[in-house]
Amino acid sequence: MKLKKKTTNNIPFSLHDSRIRKIEIKNDHLHLYLDQVYEYTEDSEKFYPATLTFTDIDLEECHVLVFDSTLENGAFSGVAYQMNDFIDLYSDAEFEIITETYGMNTTFLEGLIFRKGHDSVSAIMSIWTLGDILFDF
């Protein structure tokens, strides 16, 4: 048997350079409030504010790895936070998305965290869901 994994996407938007301004959990849904998402067409780039909602999340499997600095070559260290703890401790931060990866039940968002009075640091957000991922513009 041969299977072919398709890499086409039905969403014409990219989260690259989008900033998560607020994160909220309500009724097993995780809401990411984004300053903008980018739509690429043949001849232009447009951007819109948006909310990204992950339905039916398993909160015990959602976490954020926050590193001590920006990731470069060599050793690194940091802290792994459960999503609720991250939301509480980093409520004043913005998470700039550099790379987004969608897997079977897990979405990874890799990027930078910006906070006033602190140096920017790298972070990886892991979101586990059995539900849908909804884009609301």
PDB file of C-alpha atoms in Angstrom:
ATOM      1  CA  MET A   1       0.000   0.000   0.000  1.00  0.00           C
ATOM      2  CA  LYS A   2       1.216   3.491  -0.832  1.00  0.00           C
ATOM      3  CA  LEU A   3      -0.128   6.671   0.700  1.00  0.00           C
ATOM      4  CA  LYS A   4       0.664  10.221  -0.305  1.00  0.00           C
ATOM      5  CA  LYS A   5       0.485  12.996   2.265  1.00  0.00           C
ATOM      6  CA  LYS A   6      -0.725  16.188   0.652  1.00  0.00           C
ATOM      7  CA  THR A   7       0.733  19.457   1.801  1.00  0.00           C
ATOM      8  CA  THR A   8      -1.912  21.694   0.277  1.00  0.00           C
ATOM      9  CA  ASN A   9      -3.851  23.899   2.663  1.00  0.00           C
ATOM     10  CA  ASN A  10      -7.405  25.220   2.346  1.00  0.00           C
ATOM     11  CA  ILE A  11      -6.491  28.334   4.364  1.00  0.00           C
ATOM     12  CA  PRO A  12      -4.916  31.094   2.220  1.00  0.00           C
ATOM     13  CA  PHE A  13      -3.523  32.833   5.300  1.00  0.00           C
ATOM     14  CA  SER A  14      -0.229  32.796   7.125  1.00  0.00           C
ATOM     15  CA  LEU A  15       0.339  33.462  10.822  1.00  0.00           C
ATOM     16  CA  HIS A  16       4.006  34.375  10.199  1.00  0.00           C
ATOM     17  CA  ASP A  17       4.685  37.750  11.906  1.00  0.00           C
ATOM     18  CA  SER A  18       1.250  37.704  13.573  1.00  0.00           C
ATOM     19  CA  ARG A  19       1.288  38.625  17.244  1.00  0.00           C
ATOM     20  CA  ILE A  20      -0.877  36.926  19.832  1.00  0.00           C
ATOM     21  CA  ARG A  21      -2.041  39.790  22.027  1.00  0.00           C
ATOM     22  CA  LYS A  22      -4.303  37.810  24.356  1.00  0.00           C
ATOM     23  CA  ILE A  23      -5.000  34.151  25.160  1.00  0.00           C
ATOM     24  CA  GLU A  24      -8.250  32.979  26.727  1.00  0.00           C
ATOM     25  CA  ILE A  25      -9.747  29.605  27.632  1.00  0.00           C
ATOM     26  CA  LYS A  26     -13.536  29.193  27.712  1.00  0.00           C
ATOM     27  CA  ASN A  27     -15.538  25.946  27.696  1.00  0.00           C
ATOM     28  CA  ASP A  28     -12.675  23.740  26.415  1.00  0.00           C
ATOM     29  CA  HIS A  29     -11.922  26.255  23.652  1.00  0.00           C
ATOM     30  CA  LEU A  30      -8.615  28.099  23.408  1.00  0.00           C
ATOM     31  CA  HIS A  31      -8.882  31.581  21.853  1.00  0.00           C
ATOM     32  CA  LEU A  32      -5.830  33.382  20.465  1.00  0.00           C
ATOM     33  CA  TYR A  33      -6.459  37.057  19.700  1.00  0.00           C
ATOM     34  CA  LEU A  34      -4.130  38.105  16.878  1.00  0.00           C
ATOM     35  CA  ASP A  35      -3.174  41.604  15.791  1.00  0.00           C
ATOM     36  CA  GLN A  36      -3.239  40.463  12.158  1.00  0.00           C
ATOM     37  CA  VAL A  37      -3.026  37.497   9.838  1.00  0.00           C
ATOM     38  CA  TYR A  38      -1.717  37.752   6.300  1.00  0.00           C
ATOM     39  CA  GLU A  39      -3.551  36.772   3.133  1.00  0.00           C
ATOM     40  CA  TYR A  40      -1.402  36.217   0.080  1.00  0.00           C
ATOM     41  CA  THR A  41      -2.901  36.495  -3.381  1.00  0.00           C
ATOM     42  CA  GLU A  42      -1.209  36.431  -6.764  1.00  0.00           C
ATOM     43  CA  ASP A  43      -0.450  40.144  -6.703  1.00  0.00           C
ATOM     44  CA  SER A  44      -0.833  41.402  -3.142  1.00  0.00           C
ATOM     45  CA  GLU A  45      -0.590  40.887   0.557  1.00  0.00           C
ATOM     46  CA  LYS A  46      -3.516  41.858   2.781  1.00  0.00           C
ATOM     47  CA  PHE A  47      -3.808  41.614   6.528  1.00  0.00           C
ATOM     48  CA  TYR A  48      -6.688  41.453   8.986  1.00  0.00           C
ATOM     49  CA  PRO A  49      -7.107  41.271  12.765  1.00  0.00           C
ATOM     50  CA  ALA A  50      -8.345  37.799  13.701  1.00  0.00           C
ATOM     51  CA  THR A  51      -9.209  35.341  16.430  1.00  0.00           C
ATOM     52  CA  LEU A  52      -7.937  31.789  16.171  1.00  0.00           C
ATOM     53  CA  THR A  53     -10.033  29.290  18.153  1.00  0.00           C
ATOM     54  CA  PHE A  54      -9.079  25.717  18.952  1.00  0.00           C
ATOM     55  CA  THR A  55     -12.180  23.739  19.949  1.00  0.00           C
ATOM     56  CA  ASP A  56     -12.277  20.746  22.276  1.00  0.00           C
ATOM     57  CA  ILE A  57      -8.745  21.174  23.624  1.00  0.00           C
ATOM     58  CA  ASP A  58      -7.136  18.874  26.152  1.00  0.00           C
ATOM     59  CA  LEU A  59      -5.752  21.482  28.535  1.00  0.00           C
ATOM     60  CA  GLU A  60      -3.426  18.973  30.215  1.00  0.00           C
ATOM     61  CA  GLU A  61      -1.670  18.525  26.853  1.00  0.00           C
ATOM     62  CA  CYS A  62      -1.362  22.240  26.021  1.00  0.00           C
ATOM     63  CA  HIS A  63       1.877  23.861  27.089  1.00  0.00           C
ATOM     64  CA  VAL A  64       4.423  26.544  26.274  1.00  0.00           C
ATOM     65  CA  LEU A  65       8.191  26.182  26.344  1.00  0.00           C
ATOM     66  CA  VAL A  66       9.768  29.533  27.228  1.00  0.00           C
ATOM     67  CA  PHE A  67      13.510  29.753  26.702  1.00  0.00           C
ATOM     68  CA  ASP A  68      15.947  31.987  28.606  1.00  0.00           C
ATOM     69  CA  SER A  69      16.960  33.882  25.471  1.00  0.00           C
ATOM     70  CA  THR A  70      16.491  33.770  21.739  1.00  0.00           C
ATOM     71  CA  LEU A  71      17.527  30.422  20.310  1.00  0.00           C
ATOM     72  CA  GLU A  72      20.876  30.323  18.547  1.00  0.00           C
ATOM     73  CA  ASN A  73      23.351  27.530  17.992  1.00  0.00           C
ATOM     74  CA  GLY A  74      24.571  25.773  21.100  1.00  0.00           C
ATOM     75  CA  ALA A  75      23.066  25.079  24.509  1.00  0.00           C
ATOM     76  CA  PHE A  76      19.762  26.499  25.678  1.00  0.00           C
ATOM     77  CA  SER A  77      17.542  26.337  28.730  1.00  0.00           C
ATOM     78  CA  GLY A  78      14.106  27.453  29.808  1.00  0.00           C
ATOM     79  CA  VAL A  79      10.856  26.510  31.517  1.00  0.00           C
ATOM     80  CA  ALA A  80       7.876  24.411  30.376  1.00  0.00           C
ATOM     81  CA  TYR A  81       4.541  25.905  31.465  1.00  0.00           C
ATOM     82  CA  GLN A  82       1.066  24.414  31.383  1.00  0.00           C
ATOM     83  CA  MET A  83      -1.137  26.711  29.267  1.00  0.00           C
ATOM     84  CA  ASN A  84      -3.068  28.095  32.278  1.00  0.00           C
ATOM     85  CA  ASP A  85       0.161  28.984  34.066  1.00  0.00           C
ATOM     86  CA  PHE A  86       1.574  30.624  30.952  1.00  0.00           C
ATOM     87  CA  ILE A  87      -1.580  32.721  30.530  1.00  0.00           C
ATOM     88  CA  ASP A  88      -1.353  33.890  34.157  1.00  0.00           C
ATOM     89  CA  LEU A  89       2.397  34.586  34.165  1.00  0.00           C
ATOM     90  CA  TYR A  90       2.621  36.153  30.700  1.00  0.00           C
ATOM     91  CA  SER A  91      -0.647  38.105  30.505  1.00  0.00           C
ATOM     92  CA  ASP A  92       1.350  41.251  29.670  1.00  0.00           C
ATOM     93  CA  ALA A  93       3.321  39.632  26.832  1.00  0.00           C
ATOM     94  CA  GLU A  94       2.923  39.367  23.076  1.00  0.00           C
ATOM     95  CA  PHE A  95       3.857  36.152  21.269  1.00  0.00           C
ATOM     96  CA  GLU A  96       5.083  36.803  17.728  1.00  0.00           C
ATOM     97  CA  ILE A  97       4.575  33.729  15.566  1.00  0.00           C
ATOM     98  CA  ILE A  98       7.497  32.860  13.299  1.00  0.00           C
ATOM     99  CA  THR A  99       6.548  29.303  12.296  1.00  0.00           C
ATOM    100  CA  GLU A 100       3.249  27.424  12.487  1.00  0.00           C
ATOM    101  CA  THR A 101       2.985  23.661  12.130  1.00  0.00           C
ATOM    102  CA  TYR A 102      -0.276  21.713  12.024  1.00  0.00           C
ATOM    103  CA  GLY A 103      -0.169  18.000  12.820  1.00  0.00           C
ATOM    104  CA  MET A 104      -2.800  15.385  13.470  1.00  0.00           C
ATOM    105  CA  ASN A 105      -4.093  16.730  16.790  1.00  0.00           C
ATOM    106  CA  THR A 106      -1.341  19.163  17.699  1.00  0.00           C
ATOM    107  CA  THR A 107      -0.478  22.639  16.489  1.00  0.00           C
ATOM    108  CA  PHE A 108       2.958  24.089  17.212  1.00  0.00           C
ATOM    109  CA  LEU A 109       3.565  27.811  17.137  1.00  0.00           C
ATOM    110  CA  GLU A 110       7.217  28.813  17.356  1.00  0.00           C
ATOM    111  CA  GLY A 111       8.223  32.404  17.878  1.00  0.00           C
ATOM    112  CA  LEU A 112       9.332  35.184  20.176  1.00  0.00           C
ATOM    113  CA  ILE A 113       7.861  36.592  23.375  1.00  0.00           C
ATOM    114  CA  PHE A 114       7.997  40.346  23.900  1.00  0.00           C
ATOM    115  CA  ARG A 115       7.398  41.997  27.284  1.00  0.00           C
ATOM    116  CA  LYS A 116       8.088  45.556  28.386  1.00  0.00           C
ATOM    117  CA  GLY A 117      11.224  45.743  30.494  1.00  0.00           C
ATOM    118  CA  HIS A 118      12.465  42.293  29.394  1.00  0.00           C
ATOM    119  CA  ASP A 119      14.662  41.005  26.586  1.00  0.00           C
ATOM    120  CA  SER A 120      12.780  39.043  23.929  1.00  0.00           C
ATOM    121  CA  VAL A 121      12.985  35.261  24.285  1.00  0.00           C
ATOM    122  CA  SER A 122      12.139  32.305  22.064  1.00  0.00           C
ATOM    123  CA  ALA A 123       9.108  30.131  22.788  1.00  0.00           C
ATOM    124  CA  ILE A 124       7.219  27.136  21.418  1.00  0.00           C
ATOM    125  CA  MET A 125       3.473  26.775  22.042  1.00  0.00           C
ATOM    126  CA  SER A 126       1.927  23.312  21.735  1.00  0.00           C
ATOM    127  CA  ILE A 127      -1.876  23.089  21.450  1.00  0.00           C
ATOM    128  CA  TRP A 128      -3.644  19.701  21.494  1.00  0.00           C
ATOM    129  CA  THR A 129      -7.205  19.459  20.210  1.00  0.00           C
ATOM    130  CA  LEU A 130      -9.717  16.876  19.065  1.00  0.00           C
ATOM    131  CA  GLY A 131     -11.862  19.649  17.600  1.00  0.00           C
ATOM    132  CA  ASP A 132     -11.615  22.212  14.849  1.00  0.00           C
ATOM    133  CA  ILE A 133      -9.358  25.197  14.325  1.00  0.00           C
ATOM    134  CA  LEU A 134     -11.485  28.219  13.479  1.00  0.00           C
ATOM    135  CA  PHE A 135     -10.261  31.461  11.917  1.00  0.00           C
ATOM    136  CA  ASP A 136     -12.535  34.449  12.615  1.00  0.00           C
ATOM    137  CA  PHE A 137     -11.753  37.677  10.731  1.00  0.00           C
TER     138      PHE A 137
END
